[in-house]
Coordinates of C-alpha atoms and ligand atoms in Angstrom, one line a residue:
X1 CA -28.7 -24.2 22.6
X2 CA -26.9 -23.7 19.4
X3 CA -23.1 -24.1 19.3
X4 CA -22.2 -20.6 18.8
X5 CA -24.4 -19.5 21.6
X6 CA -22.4 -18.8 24.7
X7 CA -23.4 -20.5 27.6
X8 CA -23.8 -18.5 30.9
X9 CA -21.0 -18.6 33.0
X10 CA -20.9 -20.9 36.0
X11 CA -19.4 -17.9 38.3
X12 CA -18.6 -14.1 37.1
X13 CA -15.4 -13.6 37.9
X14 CA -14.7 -10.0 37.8
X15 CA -12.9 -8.5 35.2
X16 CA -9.4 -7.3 36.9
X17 CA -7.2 -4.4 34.5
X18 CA -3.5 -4.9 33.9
X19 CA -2.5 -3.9 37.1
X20 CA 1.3 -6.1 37.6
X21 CA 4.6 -4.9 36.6
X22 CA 4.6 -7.8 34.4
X23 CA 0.9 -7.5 33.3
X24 CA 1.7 -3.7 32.1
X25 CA 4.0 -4.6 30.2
X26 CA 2.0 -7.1 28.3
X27 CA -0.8 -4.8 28.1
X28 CA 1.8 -1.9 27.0
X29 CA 3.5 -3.9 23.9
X30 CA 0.3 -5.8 22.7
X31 CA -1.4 -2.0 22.2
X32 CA 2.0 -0.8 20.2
X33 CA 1.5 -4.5 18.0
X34 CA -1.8 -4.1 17.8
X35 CA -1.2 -0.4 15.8
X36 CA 1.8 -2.4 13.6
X37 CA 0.9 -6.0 13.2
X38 CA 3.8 -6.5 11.3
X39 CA 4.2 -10.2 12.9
X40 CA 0.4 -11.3 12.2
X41 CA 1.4 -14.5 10.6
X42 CA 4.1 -15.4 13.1
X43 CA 2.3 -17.4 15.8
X44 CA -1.4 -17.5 17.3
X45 CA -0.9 -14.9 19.8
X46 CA -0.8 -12.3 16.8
X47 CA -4.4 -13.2 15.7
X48 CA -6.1 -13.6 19.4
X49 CA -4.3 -9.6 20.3
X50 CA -6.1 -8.6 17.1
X51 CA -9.3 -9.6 18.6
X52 CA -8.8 -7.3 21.3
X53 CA -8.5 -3.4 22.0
X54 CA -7.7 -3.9 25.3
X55 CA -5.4 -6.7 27.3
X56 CA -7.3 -7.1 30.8
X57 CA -5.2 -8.8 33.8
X58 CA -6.8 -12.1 32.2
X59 CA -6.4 -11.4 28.4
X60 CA -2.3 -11.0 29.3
X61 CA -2.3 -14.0 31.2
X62 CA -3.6 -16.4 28.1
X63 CA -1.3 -14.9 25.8
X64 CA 1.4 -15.0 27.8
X65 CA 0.9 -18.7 28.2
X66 CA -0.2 -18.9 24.1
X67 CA 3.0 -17.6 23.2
X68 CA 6.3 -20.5 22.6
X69 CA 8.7 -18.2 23.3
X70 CA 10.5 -18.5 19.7
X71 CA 11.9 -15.0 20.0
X72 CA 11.1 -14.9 15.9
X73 CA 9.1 -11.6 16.9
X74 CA 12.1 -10.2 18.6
X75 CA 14.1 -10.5 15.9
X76 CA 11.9 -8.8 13.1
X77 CA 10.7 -5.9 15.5
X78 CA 12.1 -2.5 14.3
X79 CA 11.0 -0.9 17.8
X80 CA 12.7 -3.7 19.7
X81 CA 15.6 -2.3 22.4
X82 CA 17.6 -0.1 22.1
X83 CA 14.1 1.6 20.0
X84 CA 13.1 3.6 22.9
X85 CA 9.7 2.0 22.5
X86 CA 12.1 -1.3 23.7
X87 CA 9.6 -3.4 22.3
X88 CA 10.4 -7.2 23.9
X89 CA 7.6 -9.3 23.6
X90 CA 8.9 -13.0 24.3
X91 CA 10.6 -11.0 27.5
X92 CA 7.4 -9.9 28.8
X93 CA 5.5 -13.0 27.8
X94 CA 8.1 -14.9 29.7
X95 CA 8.0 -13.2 33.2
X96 CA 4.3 -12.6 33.3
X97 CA 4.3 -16.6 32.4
X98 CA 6.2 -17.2 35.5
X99 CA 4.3 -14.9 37.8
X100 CA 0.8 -16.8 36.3
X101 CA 2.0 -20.0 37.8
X102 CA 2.0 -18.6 40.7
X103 CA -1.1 -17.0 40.7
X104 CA -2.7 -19.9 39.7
X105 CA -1.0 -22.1 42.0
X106 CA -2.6 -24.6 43.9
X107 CA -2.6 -24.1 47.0
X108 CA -2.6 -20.6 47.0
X109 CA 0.5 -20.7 49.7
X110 CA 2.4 -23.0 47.7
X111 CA 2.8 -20.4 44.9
X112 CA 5.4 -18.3 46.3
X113 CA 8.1 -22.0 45.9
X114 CA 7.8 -21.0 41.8
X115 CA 10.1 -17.7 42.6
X116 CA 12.3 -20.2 44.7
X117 CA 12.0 -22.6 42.0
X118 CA 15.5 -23.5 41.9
X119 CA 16.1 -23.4 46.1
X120 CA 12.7 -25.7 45.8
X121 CA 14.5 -28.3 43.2
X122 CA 17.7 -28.6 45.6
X123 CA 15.7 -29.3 48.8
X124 CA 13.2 -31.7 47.2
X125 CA 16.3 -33.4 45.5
X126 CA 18.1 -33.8 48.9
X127 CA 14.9 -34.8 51.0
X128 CA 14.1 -37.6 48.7
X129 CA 17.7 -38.5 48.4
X130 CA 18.5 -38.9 52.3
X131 CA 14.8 -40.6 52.3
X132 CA 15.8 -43.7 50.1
X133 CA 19.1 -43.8 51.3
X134 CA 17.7 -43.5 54.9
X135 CA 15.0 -46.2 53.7
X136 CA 17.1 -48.8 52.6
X137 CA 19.8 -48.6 55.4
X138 CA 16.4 -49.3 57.6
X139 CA 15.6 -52.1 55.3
X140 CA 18.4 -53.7 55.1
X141 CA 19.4 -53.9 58.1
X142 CA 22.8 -51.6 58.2
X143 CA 24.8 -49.2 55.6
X144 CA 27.1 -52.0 54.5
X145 CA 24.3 -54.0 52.9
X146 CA 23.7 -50.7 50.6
X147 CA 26.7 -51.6 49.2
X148 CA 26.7 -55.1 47.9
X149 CA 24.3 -57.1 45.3
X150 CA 20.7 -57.1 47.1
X151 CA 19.5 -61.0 47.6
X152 CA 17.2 -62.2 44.7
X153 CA 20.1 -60.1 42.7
X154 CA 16.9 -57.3 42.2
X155 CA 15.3 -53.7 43.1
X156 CA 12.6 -55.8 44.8
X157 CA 15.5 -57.4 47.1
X158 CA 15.8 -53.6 48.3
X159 CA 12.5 -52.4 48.1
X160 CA 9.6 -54.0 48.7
X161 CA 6.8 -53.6 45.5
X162 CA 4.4 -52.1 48.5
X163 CA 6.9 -49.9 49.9
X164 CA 7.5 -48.2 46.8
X165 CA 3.6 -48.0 45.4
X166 CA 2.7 -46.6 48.6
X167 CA 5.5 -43.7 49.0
X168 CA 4.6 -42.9 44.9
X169 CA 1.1 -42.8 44.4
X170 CA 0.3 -40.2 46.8
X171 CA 2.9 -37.9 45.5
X172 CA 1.9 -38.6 42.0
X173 CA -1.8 -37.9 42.9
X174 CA -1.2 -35.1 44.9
X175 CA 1.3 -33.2 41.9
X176 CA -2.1 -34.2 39.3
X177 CA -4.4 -32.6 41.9
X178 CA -2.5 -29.4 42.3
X179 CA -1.6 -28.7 38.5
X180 CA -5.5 -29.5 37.6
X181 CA -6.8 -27.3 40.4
X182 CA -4.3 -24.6 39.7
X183 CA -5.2 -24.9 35.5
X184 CA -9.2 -25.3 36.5
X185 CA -8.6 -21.3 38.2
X186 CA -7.0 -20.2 35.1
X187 CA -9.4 -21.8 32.6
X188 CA -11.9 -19.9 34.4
X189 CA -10.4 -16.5 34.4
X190 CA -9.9 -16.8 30.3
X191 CA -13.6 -17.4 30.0
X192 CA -13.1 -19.7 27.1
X193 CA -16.5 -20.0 25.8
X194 CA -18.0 -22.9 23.9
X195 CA -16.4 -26.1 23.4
X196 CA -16.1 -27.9 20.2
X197 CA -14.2 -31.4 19.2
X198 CA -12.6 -29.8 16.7
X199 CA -11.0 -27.5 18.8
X200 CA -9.5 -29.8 21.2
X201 CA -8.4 -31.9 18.1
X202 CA -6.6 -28.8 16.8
X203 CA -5.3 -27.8 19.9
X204 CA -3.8 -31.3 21.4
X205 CA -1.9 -31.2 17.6
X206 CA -0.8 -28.1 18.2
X207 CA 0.8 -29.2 21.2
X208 CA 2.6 -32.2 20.3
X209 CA 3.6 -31.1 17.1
X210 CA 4.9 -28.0 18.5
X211 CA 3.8 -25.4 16.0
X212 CA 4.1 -22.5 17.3
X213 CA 8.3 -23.1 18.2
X214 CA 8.2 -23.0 14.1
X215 CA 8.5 -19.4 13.9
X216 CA 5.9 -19.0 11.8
X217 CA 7.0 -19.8 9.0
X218 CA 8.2 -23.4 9.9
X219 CA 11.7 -23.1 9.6
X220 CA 12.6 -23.4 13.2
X221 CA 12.5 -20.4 16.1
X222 CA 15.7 -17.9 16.9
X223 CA 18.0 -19.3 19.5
X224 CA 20.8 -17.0 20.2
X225 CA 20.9 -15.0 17.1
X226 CA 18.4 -13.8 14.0
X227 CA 19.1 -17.3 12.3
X228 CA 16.2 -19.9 12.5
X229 CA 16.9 -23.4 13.8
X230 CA 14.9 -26.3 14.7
X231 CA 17.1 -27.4 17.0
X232 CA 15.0 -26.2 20.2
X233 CA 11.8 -28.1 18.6
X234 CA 13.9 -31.5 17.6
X235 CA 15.4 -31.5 21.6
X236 CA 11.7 -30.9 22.8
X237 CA 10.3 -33.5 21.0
X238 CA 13.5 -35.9 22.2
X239 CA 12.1 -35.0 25.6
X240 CA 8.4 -34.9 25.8
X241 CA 8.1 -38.2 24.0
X242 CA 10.8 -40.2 25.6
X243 CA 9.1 -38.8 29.4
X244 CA 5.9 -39.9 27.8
X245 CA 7.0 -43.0 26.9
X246 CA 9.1 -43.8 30.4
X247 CA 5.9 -42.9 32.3
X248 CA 4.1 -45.4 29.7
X249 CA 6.4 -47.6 30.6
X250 CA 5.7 -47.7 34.1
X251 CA 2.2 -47.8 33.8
X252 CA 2.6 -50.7 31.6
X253 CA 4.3 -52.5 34.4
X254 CA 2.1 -51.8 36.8
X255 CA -0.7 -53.3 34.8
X256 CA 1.4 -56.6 34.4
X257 CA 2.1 -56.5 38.0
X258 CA -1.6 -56.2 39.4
X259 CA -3.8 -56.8 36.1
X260 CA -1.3 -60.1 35.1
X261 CA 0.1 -61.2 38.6
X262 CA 3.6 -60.6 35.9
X263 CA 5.7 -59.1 38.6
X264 CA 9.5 -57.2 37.3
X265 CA 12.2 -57.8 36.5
X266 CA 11.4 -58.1 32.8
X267 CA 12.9 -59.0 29.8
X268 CA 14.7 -56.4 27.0
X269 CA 12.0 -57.5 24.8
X270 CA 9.0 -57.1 26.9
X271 CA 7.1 -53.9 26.2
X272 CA 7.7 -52.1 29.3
X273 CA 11.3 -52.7 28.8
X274 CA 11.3 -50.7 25.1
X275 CA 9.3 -48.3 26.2
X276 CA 11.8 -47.6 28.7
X277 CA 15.2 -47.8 27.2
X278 CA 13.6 -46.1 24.1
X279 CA 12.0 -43.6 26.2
X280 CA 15.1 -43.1 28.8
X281 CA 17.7 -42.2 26.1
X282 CA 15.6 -40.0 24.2
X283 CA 14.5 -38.3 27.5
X284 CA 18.2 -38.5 28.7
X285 CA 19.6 -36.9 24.8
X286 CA 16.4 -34.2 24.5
X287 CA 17.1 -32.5 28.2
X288 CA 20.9 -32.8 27.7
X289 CA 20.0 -30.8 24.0
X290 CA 17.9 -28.2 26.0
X291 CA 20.3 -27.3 28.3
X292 CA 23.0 -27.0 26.2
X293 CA 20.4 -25.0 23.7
X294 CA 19.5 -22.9 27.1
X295 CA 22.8 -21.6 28.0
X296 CA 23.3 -20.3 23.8
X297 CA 19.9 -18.1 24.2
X298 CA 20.5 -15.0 23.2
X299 CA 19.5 -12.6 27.0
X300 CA 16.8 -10.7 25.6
X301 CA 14.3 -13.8 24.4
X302 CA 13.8 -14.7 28.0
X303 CA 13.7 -14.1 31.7
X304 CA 16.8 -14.4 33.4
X305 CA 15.2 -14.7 36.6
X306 CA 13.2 -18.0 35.5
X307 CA 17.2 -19.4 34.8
X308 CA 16.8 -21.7 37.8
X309 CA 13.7 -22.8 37.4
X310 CA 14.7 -23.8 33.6
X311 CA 18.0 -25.7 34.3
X312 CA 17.1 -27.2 37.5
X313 CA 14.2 -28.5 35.6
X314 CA 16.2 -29.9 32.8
X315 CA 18.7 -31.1 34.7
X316 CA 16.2 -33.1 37.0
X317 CA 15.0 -35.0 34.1
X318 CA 18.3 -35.6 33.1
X319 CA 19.5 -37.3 36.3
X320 CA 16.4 -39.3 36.2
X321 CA 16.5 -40.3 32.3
X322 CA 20.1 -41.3 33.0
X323 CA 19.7 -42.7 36.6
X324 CA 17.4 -45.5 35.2
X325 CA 19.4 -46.6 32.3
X326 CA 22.1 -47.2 34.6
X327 CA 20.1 -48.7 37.1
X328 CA 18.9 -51.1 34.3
X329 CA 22.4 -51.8 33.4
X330 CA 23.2 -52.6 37.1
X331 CA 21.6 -55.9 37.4
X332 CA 23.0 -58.1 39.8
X333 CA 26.1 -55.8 40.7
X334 CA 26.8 -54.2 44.1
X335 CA 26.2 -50.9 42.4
X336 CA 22.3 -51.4 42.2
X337 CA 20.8 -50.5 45.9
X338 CA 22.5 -46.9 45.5
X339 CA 21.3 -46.8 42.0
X340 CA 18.0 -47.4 42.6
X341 CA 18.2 -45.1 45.4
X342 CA 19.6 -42.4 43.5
X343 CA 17.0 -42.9 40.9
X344 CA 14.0 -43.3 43.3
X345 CA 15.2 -40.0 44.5
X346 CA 15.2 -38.3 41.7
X347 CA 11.6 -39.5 40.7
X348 CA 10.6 -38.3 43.9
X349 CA 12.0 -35.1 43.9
X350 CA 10.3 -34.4 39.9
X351 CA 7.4 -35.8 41.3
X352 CA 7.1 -33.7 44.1
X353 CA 7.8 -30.5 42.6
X354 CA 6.0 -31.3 39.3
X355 CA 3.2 -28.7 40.5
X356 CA 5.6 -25.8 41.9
X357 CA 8.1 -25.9 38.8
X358 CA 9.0 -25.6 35.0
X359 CA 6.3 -28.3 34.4
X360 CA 3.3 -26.3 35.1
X361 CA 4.3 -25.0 31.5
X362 CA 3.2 -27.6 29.1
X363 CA -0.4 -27.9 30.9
X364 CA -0.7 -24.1 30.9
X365 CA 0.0 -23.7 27.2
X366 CA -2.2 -26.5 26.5
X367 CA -4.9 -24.9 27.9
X368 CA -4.3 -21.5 26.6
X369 CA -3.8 -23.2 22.8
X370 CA -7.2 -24.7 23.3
X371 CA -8.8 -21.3 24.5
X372 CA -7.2 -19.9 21.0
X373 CA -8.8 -22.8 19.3
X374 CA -12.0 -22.3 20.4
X375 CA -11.4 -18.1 20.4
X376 CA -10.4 -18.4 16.6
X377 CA -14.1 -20.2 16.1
X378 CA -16.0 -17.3 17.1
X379 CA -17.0 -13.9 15.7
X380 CA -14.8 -11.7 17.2
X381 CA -16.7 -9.2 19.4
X382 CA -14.5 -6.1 18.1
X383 CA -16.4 -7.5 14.4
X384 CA -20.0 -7.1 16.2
X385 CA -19.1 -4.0 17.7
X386 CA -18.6 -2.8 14.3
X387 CA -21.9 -4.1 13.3
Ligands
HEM401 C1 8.2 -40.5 35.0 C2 9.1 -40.9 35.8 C3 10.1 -42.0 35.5 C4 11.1 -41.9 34.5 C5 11.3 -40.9 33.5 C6 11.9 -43.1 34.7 C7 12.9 -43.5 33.9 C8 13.5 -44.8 33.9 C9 14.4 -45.3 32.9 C10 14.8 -44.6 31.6 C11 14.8 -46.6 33.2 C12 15.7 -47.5 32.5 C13 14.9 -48.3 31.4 C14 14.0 -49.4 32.0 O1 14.6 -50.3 32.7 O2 12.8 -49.4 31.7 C15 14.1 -46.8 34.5 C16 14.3 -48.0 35.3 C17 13.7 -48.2 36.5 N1 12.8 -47.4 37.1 FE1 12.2 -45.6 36.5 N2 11.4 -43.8 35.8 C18 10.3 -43.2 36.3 C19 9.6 -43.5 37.4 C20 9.8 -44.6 38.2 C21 9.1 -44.9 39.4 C22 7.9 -44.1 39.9 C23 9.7 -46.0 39.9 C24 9.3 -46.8 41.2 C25 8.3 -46.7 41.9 C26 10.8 -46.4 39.1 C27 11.6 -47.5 39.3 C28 12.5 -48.0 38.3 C29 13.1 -49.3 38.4 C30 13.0 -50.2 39.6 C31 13.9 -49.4 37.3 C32 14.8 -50.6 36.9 C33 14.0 -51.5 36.0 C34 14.8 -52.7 35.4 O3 16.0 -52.6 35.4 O4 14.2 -53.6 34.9 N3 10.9 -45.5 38.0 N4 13.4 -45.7 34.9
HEM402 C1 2.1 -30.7 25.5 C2 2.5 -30.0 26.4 C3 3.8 -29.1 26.3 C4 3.9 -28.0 25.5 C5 2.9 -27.4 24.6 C6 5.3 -27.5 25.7 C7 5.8 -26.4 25.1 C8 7.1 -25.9 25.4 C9 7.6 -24.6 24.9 C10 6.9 -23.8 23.9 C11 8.8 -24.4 25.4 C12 9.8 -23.3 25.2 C13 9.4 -22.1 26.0 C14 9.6 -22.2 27.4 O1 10.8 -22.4 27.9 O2 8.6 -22.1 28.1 C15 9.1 -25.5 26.4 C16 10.2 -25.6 27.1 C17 10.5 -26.8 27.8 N1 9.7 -27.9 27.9 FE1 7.9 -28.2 27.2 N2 5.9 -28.4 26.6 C18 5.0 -29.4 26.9 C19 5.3 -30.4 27.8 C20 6.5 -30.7 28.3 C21 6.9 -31.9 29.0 C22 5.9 -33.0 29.4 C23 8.2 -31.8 29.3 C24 9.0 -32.8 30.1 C25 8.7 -33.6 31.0 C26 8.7 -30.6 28.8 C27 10.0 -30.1 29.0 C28 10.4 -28.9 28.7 C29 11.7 -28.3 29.1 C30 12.8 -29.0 29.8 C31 11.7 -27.0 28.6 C32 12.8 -25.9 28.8 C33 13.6 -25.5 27.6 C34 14.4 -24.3 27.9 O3 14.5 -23.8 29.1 O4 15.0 -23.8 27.0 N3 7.7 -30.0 28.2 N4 8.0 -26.4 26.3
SF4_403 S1 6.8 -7.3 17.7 FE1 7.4 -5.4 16.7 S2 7.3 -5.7 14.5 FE2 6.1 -7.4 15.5 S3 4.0 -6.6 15.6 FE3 5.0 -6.0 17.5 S4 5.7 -4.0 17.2 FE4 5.3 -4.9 15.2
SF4_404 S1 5.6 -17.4 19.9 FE1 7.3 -16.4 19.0 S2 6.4 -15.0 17.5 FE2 4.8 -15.6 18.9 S3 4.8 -14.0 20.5 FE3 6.0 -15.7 21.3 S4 8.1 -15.1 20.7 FE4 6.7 -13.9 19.4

């Protein structure tokens, strides 16, 4: 089969018309840009609505997932509110974003906790809270000893190693289960067509260098006003790599552990140690940069109603980022068995509601930035239409 030949779908999945509050409105402003196309340089959702006439339930869903939300468009619209055509693209992107998660949701059921994100955050945080604390009383024997230096002066003299691999892993497989189901559903629907290498290589670049919160034009997105910043892009960065690097850093450690028979505490110059502090206050300084970028956004670039889902997120890897450092700077005090509880139960908590949450974001976009990657290498049917 040659590589621009489509292969046949595994299962047709009926076309479905804009039919949402959210969707229509997608479908209503991408028609009125697709007449102006003023912003076709701006970002890769310009170039994939050109290939279209018409934006099906599915078409709105991958763009609403391609676009960053850099509200560059907003800013150089001349029908944008009070225009009575109230043209508000990253608006609209942004709430049919957040009802796609929870279409896509795995399991379905589970879905509706995205538009109770913030109610979901709160009760995760307090269930895995009152489970470590609740935990460690048990293991040790009585409340008092929750309060003074744990024998071997260590996490382990709380915690068993065991204990703690076998409350984790299943929540960690679980979340990566859910998020790849609930992607797989949505892959489907944007019937991406044929894969190539150099579209995944363009793509996965795309999405750790960020491009498309450049503003197209790469001098940074809008933030609360028409001037460009790259502010939003530097804190993101500070985020996604120091959480990369943390969760290196624990895999890291669990290959010494099992691999090396190396179990922790380890030194500040072992590799699981840099990757950790490195990671933690990058993480730590990147969501505390988000959220304080967050609450500045101008109202009209987003969706108000996704606030808690946003914050509560941010905040979550906050406590976690700084939780750790201060756990690793609690060595041999009586402040350590509340730390690590406090820190286990904040991993827990992000853990749990990594699937139901703002998180669902980067996996989503990924996927949608490799659909436009692949998209951008293929005639564009409106072209053999015209033919
Ligand atoms: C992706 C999620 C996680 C993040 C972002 C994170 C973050 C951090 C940070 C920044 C530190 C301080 C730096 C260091 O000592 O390496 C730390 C320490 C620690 N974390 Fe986590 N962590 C995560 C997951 C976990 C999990 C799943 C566990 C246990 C099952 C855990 C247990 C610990 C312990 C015991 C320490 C103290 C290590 C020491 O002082 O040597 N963390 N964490
Ligand atoms: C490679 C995958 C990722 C991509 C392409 C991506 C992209 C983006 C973009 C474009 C935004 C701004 C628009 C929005 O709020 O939705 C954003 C926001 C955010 N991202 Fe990511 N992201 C990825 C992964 C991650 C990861 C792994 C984390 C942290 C664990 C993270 C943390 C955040 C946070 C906290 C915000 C909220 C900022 C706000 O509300 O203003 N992202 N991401
Ligand atoms: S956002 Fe406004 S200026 Fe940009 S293409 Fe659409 S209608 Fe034109
Ligand atoms: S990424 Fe920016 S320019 Fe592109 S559609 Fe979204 S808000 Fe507009």
């Amino acid at each position: 089969m040659s590589p621009l030949e489509p292969r046949p779908p595994r299962r047709v999945i009926p076309i479905r018309a804009a039919s949402t509050t959210a969707e229509s409105e997608v479908a209503r402003v991408m028609q009125i840009c697709n007449a102006c196309r003023y912003c076709e340089g701006f970002c890769a959702v310009f170039p994939a609505m050109t290939r279209r006439l018409s934006f099906a339930a599915a078409d709105a869903h991958y763009l609403a997932n391609l676009c960053h939300n850099c509200g560059a468009c907003l800013h150089a619209c001349q029908y944008a509110p009070p225009h009575e055509f109230s043209v508000n693209v990253p608006q609209a992107m942004a709430r049919l974003r957040g009802q796609t998660y929870s279409d896509y949701a795995w399991p379905p059921a589970l879905g509706r906790l995205y538009q109770r994100s913030g109610l979901t955050l709160a009760t995760a945080l307090a269930v895995s809270l009152a489970l470590f604390l609740a935990l460690g009383v048990w293991q040790q024997g009585g409340g008092a000893a929750l309060l003074q230096a744990p024998s071997g002066g260590n996490f382990y003299g709380v915690f068993p190693h065991h204990l703690l691999v076998s409350l984790f892993a299943p929540v960690f497989a679980w979340a990566c289960l859910a998020l790849g189901l609930g992607v797989r559903r949505f892959w489907r629907h944007a019937e991406p067509g044929p894969h190539s290498l150099d579209a995944a290589v363009e793509a996965s670049g795309q999405a750790l260098r960020l491009t498309h919160l450049g503003g197209g034009h790469g001098e940074g997105c809008n933030n609360e006003d028409d001037a460009f910043s790259l502010w939003r892009r530097r804190a993101h960065h500070a985020t996604f790599y120091g959480f990369m690097a943390c969760f290196a850093a624990t895999c890291v450690a669990t290959l010494y552990h099992y691999g090396l028979g190396w179990p922790a505490p380890y030194p500040l110059l072992s590799v699981p140690k840099l990757l950790g502090t490195v990671g933690g206050i990058s993480l730590a300084l990147g969501s505390a940069g988000l959220g304080w970028l967050h609450l500045r956004r101008h109202p009209l670039q987003g969706d108000r109603a996704q606030r808690p889902m946003d914050l509560g997120f941010i905040g979550l890897l906050f406590l976690v980022a700084s939780s750790g450092l201060a756990l690793m700077l609690s060595h041999g005090t009586a402040a350590l068995p509340l730390l690590l509880c406090l820190h286990l139960g904040a991993v827990m908590a992000l853990f749990a509601t990594l699937p139901y949450g703002k998180f669902a974001h980067g996996v989503y976009r990924v996927a949608a930035l490799l659909k436009s990657s692949i998209e951008k290498r293929q005639p564009s049917r409106l072209k053999l239409a015209d033919d």
